[in-house]
mmCIF file of C-alpha atoms in Angstrom:
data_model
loop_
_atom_site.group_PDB
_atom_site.id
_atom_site.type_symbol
_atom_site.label_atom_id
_atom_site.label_comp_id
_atom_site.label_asym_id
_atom_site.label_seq_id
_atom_site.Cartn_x
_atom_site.Cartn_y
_atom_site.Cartn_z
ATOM 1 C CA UNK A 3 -49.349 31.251 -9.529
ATOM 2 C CA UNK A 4 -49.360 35.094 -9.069
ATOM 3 C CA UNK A 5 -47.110 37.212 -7.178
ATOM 4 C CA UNK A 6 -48.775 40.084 -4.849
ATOM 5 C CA UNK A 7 -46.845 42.862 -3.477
ATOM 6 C CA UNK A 8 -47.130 42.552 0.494
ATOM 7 C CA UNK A 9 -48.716 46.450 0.490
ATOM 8 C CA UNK A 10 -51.337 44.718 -0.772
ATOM 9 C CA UNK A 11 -52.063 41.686 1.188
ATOM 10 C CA UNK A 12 -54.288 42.610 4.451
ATOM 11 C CA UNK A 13 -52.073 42.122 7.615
ATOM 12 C CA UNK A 14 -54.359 39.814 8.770
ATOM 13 C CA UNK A 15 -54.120 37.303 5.859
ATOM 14 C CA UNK A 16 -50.215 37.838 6.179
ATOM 15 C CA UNK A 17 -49.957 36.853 9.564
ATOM 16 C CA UNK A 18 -52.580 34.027 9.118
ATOM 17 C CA UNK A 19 -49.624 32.495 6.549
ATOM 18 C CA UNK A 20 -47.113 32.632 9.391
ATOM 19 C CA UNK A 21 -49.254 31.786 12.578
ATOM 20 C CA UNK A 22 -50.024 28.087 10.317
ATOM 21 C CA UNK A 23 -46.827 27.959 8.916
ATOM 22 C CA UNK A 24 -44.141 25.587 9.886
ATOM 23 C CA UNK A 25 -40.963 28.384 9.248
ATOM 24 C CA UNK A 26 -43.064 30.773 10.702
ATOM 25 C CA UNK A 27 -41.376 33.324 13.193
ATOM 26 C CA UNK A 28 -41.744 36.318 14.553
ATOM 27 C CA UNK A 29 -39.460 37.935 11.912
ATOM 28 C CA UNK A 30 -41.961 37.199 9.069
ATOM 29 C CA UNK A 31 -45.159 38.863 10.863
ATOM 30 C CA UNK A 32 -46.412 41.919 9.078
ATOM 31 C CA UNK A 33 -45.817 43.847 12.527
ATOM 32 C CA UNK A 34 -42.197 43.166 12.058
ATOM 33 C CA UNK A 35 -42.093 44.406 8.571
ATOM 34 C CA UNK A 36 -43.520 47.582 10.323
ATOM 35 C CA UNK A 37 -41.129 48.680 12.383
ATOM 36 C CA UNK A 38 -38.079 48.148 10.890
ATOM 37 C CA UNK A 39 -37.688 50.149 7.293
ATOM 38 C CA UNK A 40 -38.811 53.278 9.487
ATOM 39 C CA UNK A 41 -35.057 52.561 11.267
ATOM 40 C CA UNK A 42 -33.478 55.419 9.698
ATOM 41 C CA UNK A 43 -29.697 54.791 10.094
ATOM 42 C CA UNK A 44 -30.947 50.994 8.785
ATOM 43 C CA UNK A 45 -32.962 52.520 5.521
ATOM 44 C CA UNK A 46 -34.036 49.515 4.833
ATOM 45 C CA UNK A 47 -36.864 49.323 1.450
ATOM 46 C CA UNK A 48 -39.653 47.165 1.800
ATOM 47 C CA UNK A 49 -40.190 44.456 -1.586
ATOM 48 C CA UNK A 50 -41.969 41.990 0.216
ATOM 49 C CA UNK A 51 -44.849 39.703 -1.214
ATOM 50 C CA UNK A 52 -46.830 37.236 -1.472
ATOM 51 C CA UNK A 53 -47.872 33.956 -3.341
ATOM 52 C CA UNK A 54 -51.286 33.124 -4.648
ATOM 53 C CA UNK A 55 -51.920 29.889 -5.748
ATOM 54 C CA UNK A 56 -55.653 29.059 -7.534
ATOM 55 C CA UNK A 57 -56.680 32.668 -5.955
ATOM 56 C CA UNK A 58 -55.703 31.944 -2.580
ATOM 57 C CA UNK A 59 -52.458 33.478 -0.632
ATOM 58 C CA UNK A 60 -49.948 30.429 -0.496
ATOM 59 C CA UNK A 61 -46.854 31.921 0.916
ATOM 60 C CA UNK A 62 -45.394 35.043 1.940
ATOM 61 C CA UNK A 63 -42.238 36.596 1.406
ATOM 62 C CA UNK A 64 -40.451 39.022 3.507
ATOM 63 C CA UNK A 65 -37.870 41.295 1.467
ATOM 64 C CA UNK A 66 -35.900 44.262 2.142
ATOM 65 C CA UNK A 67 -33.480 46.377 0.003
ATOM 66 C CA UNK A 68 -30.316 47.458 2.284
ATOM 67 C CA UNK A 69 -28.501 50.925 1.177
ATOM 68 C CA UNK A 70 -25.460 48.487 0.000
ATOM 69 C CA UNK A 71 -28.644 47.125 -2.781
ATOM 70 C CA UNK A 72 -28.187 43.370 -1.467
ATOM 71 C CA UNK A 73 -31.889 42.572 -0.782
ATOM 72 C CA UNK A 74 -32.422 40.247 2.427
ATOM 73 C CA UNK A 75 -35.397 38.541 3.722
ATOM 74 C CA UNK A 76 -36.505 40.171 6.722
ATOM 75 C CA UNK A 77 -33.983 42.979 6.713
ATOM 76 C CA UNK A 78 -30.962 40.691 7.767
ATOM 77 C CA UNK A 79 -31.746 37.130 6.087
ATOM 78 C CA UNK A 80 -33.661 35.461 8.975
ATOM 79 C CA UNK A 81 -36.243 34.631 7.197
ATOM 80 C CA UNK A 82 -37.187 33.149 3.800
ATOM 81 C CA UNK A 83 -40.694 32.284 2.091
ATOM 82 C CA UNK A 84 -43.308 30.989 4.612
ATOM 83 C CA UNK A 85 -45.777 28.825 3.237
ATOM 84 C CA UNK A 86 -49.836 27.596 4.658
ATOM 85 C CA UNK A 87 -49.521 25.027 6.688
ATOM 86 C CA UNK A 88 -52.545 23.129 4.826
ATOM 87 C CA UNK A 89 -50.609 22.375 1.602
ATOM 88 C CA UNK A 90 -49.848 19.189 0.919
ATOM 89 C CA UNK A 91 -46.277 18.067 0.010
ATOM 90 C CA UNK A 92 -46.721 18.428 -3.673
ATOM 91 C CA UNK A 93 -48.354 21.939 -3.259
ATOM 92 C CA UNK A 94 -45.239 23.260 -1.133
ATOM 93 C CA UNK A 95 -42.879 21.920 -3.849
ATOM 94 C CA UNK A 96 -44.935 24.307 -6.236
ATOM 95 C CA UNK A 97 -45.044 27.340 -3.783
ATOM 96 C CA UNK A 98 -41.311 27.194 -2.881
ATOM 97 C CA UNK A 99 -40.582 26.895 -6.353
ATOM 98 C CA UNK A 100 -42.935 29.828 -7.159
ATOM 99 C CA UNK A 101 -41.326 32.239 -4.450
ATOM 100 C CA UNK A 102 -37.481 30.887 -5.300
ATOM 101 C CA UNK A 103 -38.039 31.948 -8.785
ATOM 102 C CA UNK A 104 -39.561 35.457 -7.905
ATOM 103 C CA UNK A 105 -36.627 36.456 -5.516
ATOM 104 C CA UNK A 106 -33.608 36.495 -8.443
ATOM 105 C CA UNK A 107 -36.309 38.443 -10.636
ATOM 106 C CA UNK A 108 -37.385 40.956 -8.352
ATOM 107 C CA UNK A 109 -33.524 41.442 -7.672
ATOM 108 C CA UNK A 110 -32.580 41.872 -11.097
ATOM 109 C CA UNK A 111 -35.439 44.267 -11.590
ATOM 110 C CA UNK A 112 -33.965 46.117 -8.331
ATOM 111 C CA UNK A 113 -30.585 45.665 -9.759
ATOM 112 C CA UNK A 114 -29.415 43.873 -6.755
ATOM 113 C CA UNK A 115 -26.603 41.396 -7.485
ATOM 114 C CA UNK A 116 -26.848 39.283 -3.734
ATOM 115 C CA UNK A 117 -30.050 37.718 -1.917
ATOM 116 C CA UNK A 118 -29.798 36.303 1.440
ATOM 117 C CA UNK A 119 -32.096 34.654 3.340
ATOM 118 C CA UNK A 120 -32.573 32.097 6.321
ATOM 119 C CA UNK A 121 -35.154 29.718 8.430
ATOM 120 C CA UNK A 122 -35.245 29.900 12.388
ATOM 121 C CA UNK A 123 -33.690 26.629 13.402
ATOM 122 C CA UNK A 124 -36.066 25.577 16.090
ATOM 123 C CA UNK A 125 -38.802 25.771 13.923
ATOM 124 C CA UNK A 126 -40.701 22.671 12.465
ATOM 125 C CA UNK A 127 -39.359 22.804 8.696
ATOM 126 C CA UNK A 128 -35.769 23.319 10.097
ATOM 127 C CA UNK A 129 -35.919 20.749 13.045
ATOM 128 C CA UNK A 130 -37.242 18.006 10.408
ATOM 129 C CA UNK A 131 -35.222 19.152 7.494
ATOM 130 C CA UNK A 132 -34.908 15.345 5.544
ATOM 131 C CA UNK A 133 -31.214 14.638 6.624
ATOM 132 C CA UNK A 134 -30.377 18.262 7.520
ATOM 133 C CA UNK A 135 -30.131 19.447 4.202
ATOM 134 C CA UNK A 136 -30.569 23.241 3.655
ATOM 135 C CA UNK A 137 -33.786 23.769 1.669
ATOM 136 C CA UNK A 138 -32.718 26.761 -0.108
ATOM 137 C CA UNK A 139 -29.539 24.743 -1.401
ATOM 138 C CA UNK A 140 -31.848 22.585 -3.877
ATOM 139 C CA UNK A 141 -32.669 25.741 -6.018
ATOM 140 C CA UNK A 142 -28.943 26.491 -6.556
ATOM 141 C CA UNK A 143 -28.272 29.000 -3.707
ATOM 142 C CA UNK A 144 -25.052 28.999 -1.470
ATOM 143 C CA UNK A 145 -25.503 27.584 1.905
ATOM 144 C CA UNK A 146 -24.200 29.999 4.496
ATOM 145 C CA UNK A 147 -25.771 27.727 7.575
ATOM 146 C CA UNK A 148 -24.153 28.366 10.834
ATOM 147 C CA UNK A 149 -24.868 26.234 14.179
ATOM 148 C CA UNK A 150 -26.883 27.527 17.028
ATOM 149 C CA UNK A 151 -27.989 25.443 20.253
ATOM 150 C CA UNK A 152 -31.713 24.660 20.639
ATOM 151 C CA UNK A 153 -33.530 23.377 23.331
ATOM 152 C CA UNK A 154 -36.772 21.093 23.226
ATOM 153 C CA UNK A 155 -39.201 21.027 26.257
ATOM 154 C CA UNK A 156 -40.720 18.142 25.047
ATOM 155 C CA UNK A 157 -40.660 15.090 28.388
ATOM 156 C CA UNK A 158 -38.872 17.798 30.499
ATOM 157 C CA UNK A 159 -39.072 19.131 33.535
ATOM 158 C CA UNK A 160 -37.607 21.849 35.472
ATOM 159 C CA UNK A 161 -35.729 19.372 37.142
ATOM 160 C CA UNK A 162 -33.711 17.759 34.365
ATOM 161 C CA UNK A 163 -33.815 21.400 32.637
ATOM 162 C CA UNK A 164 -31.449 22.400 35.340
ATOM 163 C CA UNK A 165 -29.285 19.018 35.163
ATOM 164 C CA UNK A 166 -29.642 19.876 31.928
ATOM 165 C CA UNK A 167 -27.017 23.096 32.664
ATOM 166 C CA UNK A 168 -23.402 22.701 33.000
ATOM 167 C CA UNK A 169 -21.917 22.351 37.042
ATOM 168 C CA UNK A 170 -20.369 25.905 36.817
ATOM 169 C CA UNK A 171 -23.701 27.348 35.438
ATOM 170 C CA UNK A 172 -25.630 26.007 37.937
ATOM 171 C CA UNK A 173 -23.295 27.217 40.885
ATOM 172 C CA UNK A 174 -23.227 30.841 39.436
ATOM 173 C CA UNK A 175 -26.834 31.327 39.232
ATOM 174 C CA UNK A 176 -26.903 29.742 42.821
ATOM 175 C CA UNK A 177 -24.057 32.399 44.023
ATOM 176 C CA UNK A 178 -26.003 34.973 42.503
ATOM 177 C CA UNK A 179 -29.418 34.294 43.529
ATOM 178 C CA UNK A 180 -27.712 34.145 47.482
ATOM 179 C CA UNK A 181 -26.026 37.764 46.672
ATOM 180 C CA UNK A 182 -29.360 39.267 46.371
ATOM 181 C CA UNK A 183 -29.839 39.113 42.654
ATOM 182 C CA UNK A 184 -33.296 38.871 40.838
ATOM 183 C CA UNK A 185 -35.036 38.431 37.996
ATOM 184 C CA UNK A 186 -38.359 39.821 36.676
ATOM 185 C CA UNK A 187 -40.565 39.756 33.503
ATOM 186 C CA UNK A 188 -41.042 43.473 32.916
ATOM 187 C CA UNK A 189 -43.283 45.664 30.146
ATOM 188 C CA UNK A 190 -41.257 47.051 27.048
ATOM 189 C CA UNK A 191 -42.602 50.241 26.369
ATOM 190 C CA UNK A 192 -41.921 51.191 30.646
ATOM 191 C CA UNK A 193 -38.142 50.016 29.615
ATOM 192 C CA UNK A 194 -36.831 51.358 26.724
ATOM 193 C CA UNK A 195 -34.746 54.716 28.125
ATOM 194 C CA UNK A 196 -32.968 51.812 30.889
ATOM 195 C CA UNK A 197 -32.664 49.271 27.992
ATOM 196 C CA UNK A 198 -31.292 51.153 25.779
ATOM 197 C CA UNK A 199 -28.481 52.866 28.296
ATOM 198 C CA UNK A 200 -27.443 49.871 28.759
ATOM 199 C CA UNK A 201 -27.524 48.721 25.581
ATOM 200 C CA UNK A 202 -25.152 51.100 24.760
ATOM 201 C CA UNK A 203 -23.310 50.796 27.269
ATOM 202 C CA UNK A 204 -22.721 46.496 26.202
ATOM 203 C CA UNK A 205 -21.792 47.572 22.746
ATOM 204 C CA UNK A 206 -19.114 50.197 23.572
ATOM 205 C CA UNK A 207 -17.766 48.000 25.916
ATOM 206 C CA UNK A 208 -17.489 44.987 23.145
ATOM 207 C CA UNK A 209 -16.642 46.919 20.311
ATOM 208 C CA UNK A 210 -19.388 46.928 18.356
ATOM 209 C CA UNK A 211 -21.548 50.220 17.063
ATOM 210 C CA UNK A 212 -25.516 50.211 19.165
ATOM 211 C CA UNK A 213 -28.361 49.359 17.447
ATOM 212 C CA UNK A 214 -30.770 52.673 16.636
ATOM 213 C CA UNK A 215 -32.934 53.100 19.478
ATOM 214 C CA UNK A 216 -35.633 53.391 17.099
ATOM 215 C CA UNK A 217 -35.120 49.533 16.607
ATOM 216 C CA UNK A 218 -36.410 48.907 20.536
ATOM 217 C CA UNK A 219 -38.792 51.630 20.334
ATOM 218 C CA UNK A 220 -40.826 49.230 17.467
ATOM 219 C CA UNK A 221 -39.837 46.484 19.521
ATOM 220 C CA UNK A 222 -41.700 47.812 22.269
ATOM 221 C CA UNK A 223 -45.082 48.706 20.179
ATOM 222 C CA UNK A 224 -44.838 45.586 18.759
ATOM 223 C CA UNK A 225 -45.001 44.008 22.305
ATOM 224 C CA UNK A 226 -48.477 45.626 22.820
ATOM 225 C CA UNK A 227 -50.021 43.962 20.099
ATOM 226 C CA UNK A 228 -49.174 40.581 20.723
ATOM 227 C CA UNK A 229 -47.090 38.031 22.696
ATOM 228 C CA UNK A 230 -44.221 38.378 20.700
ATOM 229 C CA UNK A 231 -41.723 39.293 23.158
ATOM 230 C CA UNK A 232 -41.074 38.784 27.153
ATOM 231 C CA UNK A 233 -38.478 41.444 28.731
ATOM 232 C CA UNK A 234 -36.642 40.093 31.281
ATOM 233 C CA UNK A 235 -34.619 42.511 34.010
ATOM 234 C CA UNK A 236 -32.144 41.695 36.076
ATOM 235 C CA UNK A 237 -31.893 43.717 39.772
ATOM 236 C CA UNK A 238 -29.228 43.753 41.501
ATOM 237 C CA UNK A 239 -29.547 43.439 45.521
ATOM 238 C CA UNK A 240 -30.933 47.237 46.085
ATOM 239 C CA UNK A 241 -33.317 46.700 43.265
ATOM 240 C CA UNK A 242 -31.766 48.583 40.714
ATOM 241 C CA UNK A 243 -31.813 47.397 37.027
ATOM 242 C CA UNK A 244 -28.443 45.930 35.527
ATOM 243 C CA UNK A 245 -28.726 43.500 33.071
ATOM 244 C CA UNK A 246 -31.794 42.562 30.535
ATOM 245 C CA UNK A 247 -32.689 39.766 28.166
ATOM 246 C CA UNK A 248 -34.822 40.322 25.446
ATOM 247 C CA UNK A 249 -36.637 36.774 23.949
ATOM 248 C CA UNK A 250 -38.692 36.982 20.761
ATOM 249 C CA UNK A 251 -41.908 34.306 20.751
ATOM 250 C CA UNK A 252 -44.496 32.900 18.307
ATOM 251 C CA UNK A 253 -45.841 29.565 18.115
ATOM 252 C CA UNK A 254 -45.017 27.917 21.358
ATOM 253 C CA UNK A 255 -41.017 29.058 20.164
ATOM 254 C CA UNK A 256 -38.774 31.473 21.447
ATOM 255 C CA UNK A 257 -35.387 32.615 20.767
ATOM 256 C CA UNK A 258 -32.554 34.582 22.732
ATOM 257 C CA UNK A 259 -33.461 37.703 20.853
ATOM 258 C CA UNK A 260 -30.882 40.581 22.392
ATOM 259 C CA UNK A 261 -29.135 41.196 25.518
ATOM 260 C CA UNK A 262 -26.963 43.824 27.464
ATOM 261 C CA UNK A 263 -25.631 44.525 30.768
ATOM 262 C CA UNK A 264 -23.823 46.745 33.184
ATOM 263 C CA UNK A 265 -19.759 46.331 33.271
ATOM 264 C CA UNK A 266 -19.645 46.631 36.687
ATOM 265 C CA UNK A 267 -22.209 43.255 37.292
ATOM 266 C CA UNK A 268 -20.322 40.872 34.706
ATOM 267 C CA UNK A 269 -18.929 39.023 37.099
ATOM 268 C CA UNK A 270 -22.078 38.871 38.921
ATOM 269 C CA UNK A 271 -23.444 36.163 37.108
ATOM 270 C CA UNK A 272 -26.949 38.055 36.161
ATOM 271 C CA UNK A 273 -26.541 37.303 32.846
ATOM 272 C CA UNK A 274 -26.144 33.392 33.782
ATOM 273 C CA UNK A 275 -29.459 34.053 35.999
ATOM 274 C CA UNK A 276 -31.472 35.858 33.314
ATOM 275 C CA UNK A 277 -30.748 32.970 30.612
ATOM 276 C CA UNK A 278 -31.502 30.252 33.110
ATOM 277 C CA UNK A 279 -35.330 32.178 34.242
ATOM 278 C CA UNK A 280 -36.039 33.269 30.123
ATOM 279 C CA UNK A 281 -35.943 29.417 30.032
ATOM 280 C CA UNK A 282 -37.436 28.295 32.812
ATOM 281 C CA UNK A 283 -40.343 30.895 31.623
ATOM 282 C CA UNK A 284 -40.497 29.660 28.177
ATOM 283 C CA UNK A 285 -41.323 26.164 29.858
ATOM 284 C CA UNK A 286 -44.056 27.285 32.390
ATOM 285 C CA UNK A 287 -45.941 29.107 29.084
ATOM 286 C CA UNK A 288 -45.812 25.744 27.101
ATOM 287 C CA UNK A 289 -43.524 26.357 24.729
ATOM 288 C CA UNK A 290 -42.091 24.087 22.409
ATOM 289 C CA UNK A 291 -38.007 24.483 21.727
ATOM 290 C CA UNK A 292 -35.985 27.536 23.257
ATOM 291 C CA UNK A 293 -33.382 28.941 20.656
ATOM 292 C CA UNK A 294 -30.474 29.802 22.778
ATOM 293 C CA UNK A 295 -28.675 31.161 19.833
ATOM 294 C CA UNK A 296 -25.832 30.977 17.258
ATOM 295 C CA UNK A 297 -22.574 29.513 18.129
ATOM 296 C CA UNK A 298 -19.435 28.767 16.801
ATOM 297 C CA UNK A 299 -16.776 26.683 18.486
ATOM 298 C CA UNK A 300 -13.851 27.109 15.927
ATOM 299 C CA UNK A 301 -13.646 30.584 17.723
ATOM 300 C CA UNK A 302 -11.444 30.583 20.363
ATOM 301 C CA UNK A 303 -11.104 34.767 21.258
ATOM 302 C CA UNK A 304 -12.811 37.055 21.352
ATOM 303 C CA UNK A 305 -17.133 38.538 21.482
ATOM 304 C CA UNK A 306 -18.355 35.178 19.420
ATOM 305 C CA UNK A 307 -15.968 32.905 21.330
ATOM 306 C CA UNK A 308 -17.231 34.251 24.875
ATOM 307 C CA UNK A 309 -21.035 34.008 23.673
ATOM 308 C CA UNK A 310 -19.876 30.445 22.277
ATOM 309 C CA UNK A 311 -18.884 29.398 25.832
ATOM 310 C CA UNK A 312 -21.758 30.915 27.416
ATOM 311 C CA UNK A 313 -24.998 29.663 25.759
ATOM 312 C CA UNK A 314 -22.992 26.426 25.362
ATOM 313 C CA UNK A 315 -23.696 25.956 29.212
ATOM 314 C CA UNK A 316 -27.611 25.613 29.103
ATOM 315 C CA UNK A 317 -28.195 22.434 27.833
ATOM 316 C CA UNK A 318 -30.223 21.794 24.550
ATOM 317 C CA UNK A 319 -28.343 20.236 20.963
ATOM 318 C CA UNK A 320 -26.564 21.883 18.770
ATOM 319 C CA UNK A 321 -28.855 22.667 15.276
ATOM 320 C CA UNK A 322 -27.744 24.004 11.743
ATOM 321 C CA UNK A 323 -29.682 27.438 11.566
ATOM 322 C CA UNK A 324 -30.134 27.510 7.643
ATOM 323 C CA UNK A 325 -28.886 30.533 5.744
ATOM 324 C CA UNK A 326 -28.589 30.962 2.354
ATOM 325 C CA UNK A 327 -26.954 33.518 -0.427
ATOM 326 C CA UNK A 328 -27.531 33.586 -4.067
ATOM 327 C CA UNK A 329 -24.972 36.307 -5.921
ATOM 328 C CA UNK A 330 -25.664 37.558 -9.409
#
């Protein structure tokens, strides 16, 4: 085994690892590891790398330093070593050994004393996790897992997809449709200024500091290269954007990426409409499972307890989205 820093690795070969892997996302891609270290308020430090086993790359690593030291894969722990999806079960036992033993080096020679990392729950490795046991637990790191609904197309139509919705979902996104209301699939890089307004508005309005713009700016680029994100907009009745959704895609999955929306259209029920289409969508283009996103039902006030309530009302199971932390 041999360790490879990802500068070196051609983008190509990186991506090849996560377009055959089964914990492959879009947050692994070498496009992703482009755009956000250049985040300046973020400063994130990119110590990402791969895995060669017999000469050949194996596995790839995303890694990022964060100002606080606490290295995370993927900026933010949503991802975690990727491996070929040719090895055999022996030869992924070897890999993930390979690239668990790395990550506590590399952090000691970084002097970083906490690693996080994580594993998109709709993907294959998650979904058919042997008795839903966190992977990164069995080399002695903490699990952190949280819950997150997840929705699989697989024998559905768009028929039971909408039985699939709770009563009161279903008669908002009627009520809203009748108002005047509509949804459309529209180009990033045209969007970004009108995102991003109301992006900020959303996060004043909840309390919580707006993402750099810089962050949807790569977003956007990274949308021209590939198929890795569909922009939603909702209009309201004179055409005018008010609401967006945001879903990220790669291999046949998608996930409820980012959102925002006027104040004065909450009660609209946009938001309800622009969850049910990014679904409905994600179905017509053959995907595979639709992440609706993390939940947590021991909330019962506040931001996480109103998202809690809302993607709780579009159907799909409830999944453990593996996280892990190792402290040092």
């Amino acid at each position: 085994m041999k360790v490879l820093e990802r500068r070196n690795i051609p983008p190509q070969q990186w991506d090849g690892v996560v377009l055959g892997s089964p914990e492959g996302f879009l947050f692994a891609l070498s496009g992703w590891q482009e755009i956000i270290p250049p985040v300046k308020r973020w400063d994130l430090r990119d110590h990402g790398f791969g895995i060669l086993q017999r000469g050949a790359l194996a596995a790839v690593v995303p890694l990022h330093q964060r100002p606080d030291g606490a290295l995370a894969s993927s900026g933010w722990g949503w991802s975690g070593p990727v491996m070929r999806g040719d090895l055999s079960a022996a030869e992924r036992r070897e890999v993930m050994a390979a690239a668990m033993a790395e990550l506590p080096r590399r952090a000691r020679r970084l002097e970083a004393r906490d690693l996080s990392l994580g594993m998109p729950a709709m993907t294959d490795s998650s979904i058919h996790a042997p008795q839903g046991v966190n992977p990164f637990f069995l080399f002695g790191w903490k699990d952190t897992s949280r819950y997150t609904r997840v929705i699989d197309f697989t024998g559905q139509d768009e028929e039971s997809l909408w039985q699939g919705l709770a009563p009161d979902a279903r008669r908002i996104i009627r009520h809203c449709r009748e108002a005047g209301f509509q949804v459309a699939q529209v180009p990033w890089p045209e969007h970004v200024d009108s995102y991003y307004a109301i992006h900020e508005e959303t996060y004043t309005r909840t309390g919580v500091p707006p993402h750099p713009r810089a962050y949807f700016e790569g977003i956007a680029r990274l949308s021209t290269q590939g198929p890795y994100s569909r922009l939603y907009a909702g209009c309201d009745p004179e055409g005018q954007v008010v609401a967006y959704h945001n879903v990220a895609v790669l291999n046949g999955l998608s996930l409820y990426h980012t959102g925002c929306s006027r104040t004065l259209h909450l009660n609209s029920g946009i938001n309800y409409l622009l969850l049910w289409e990014a679904i409905r969508q994600a179905h017509l283009a053959g995907d595979r499972r639709y992440e609706v996103g993390i939940v947590d039902p021991s909330e019962t006030d506040g931001k996480i307890a109103g998202l809690t309530r809302f993607k709780s009302k579009f159907g799909g199971i409830l999944c453990r989205s593996f996280f892990a932390s190792l402290h040092l």
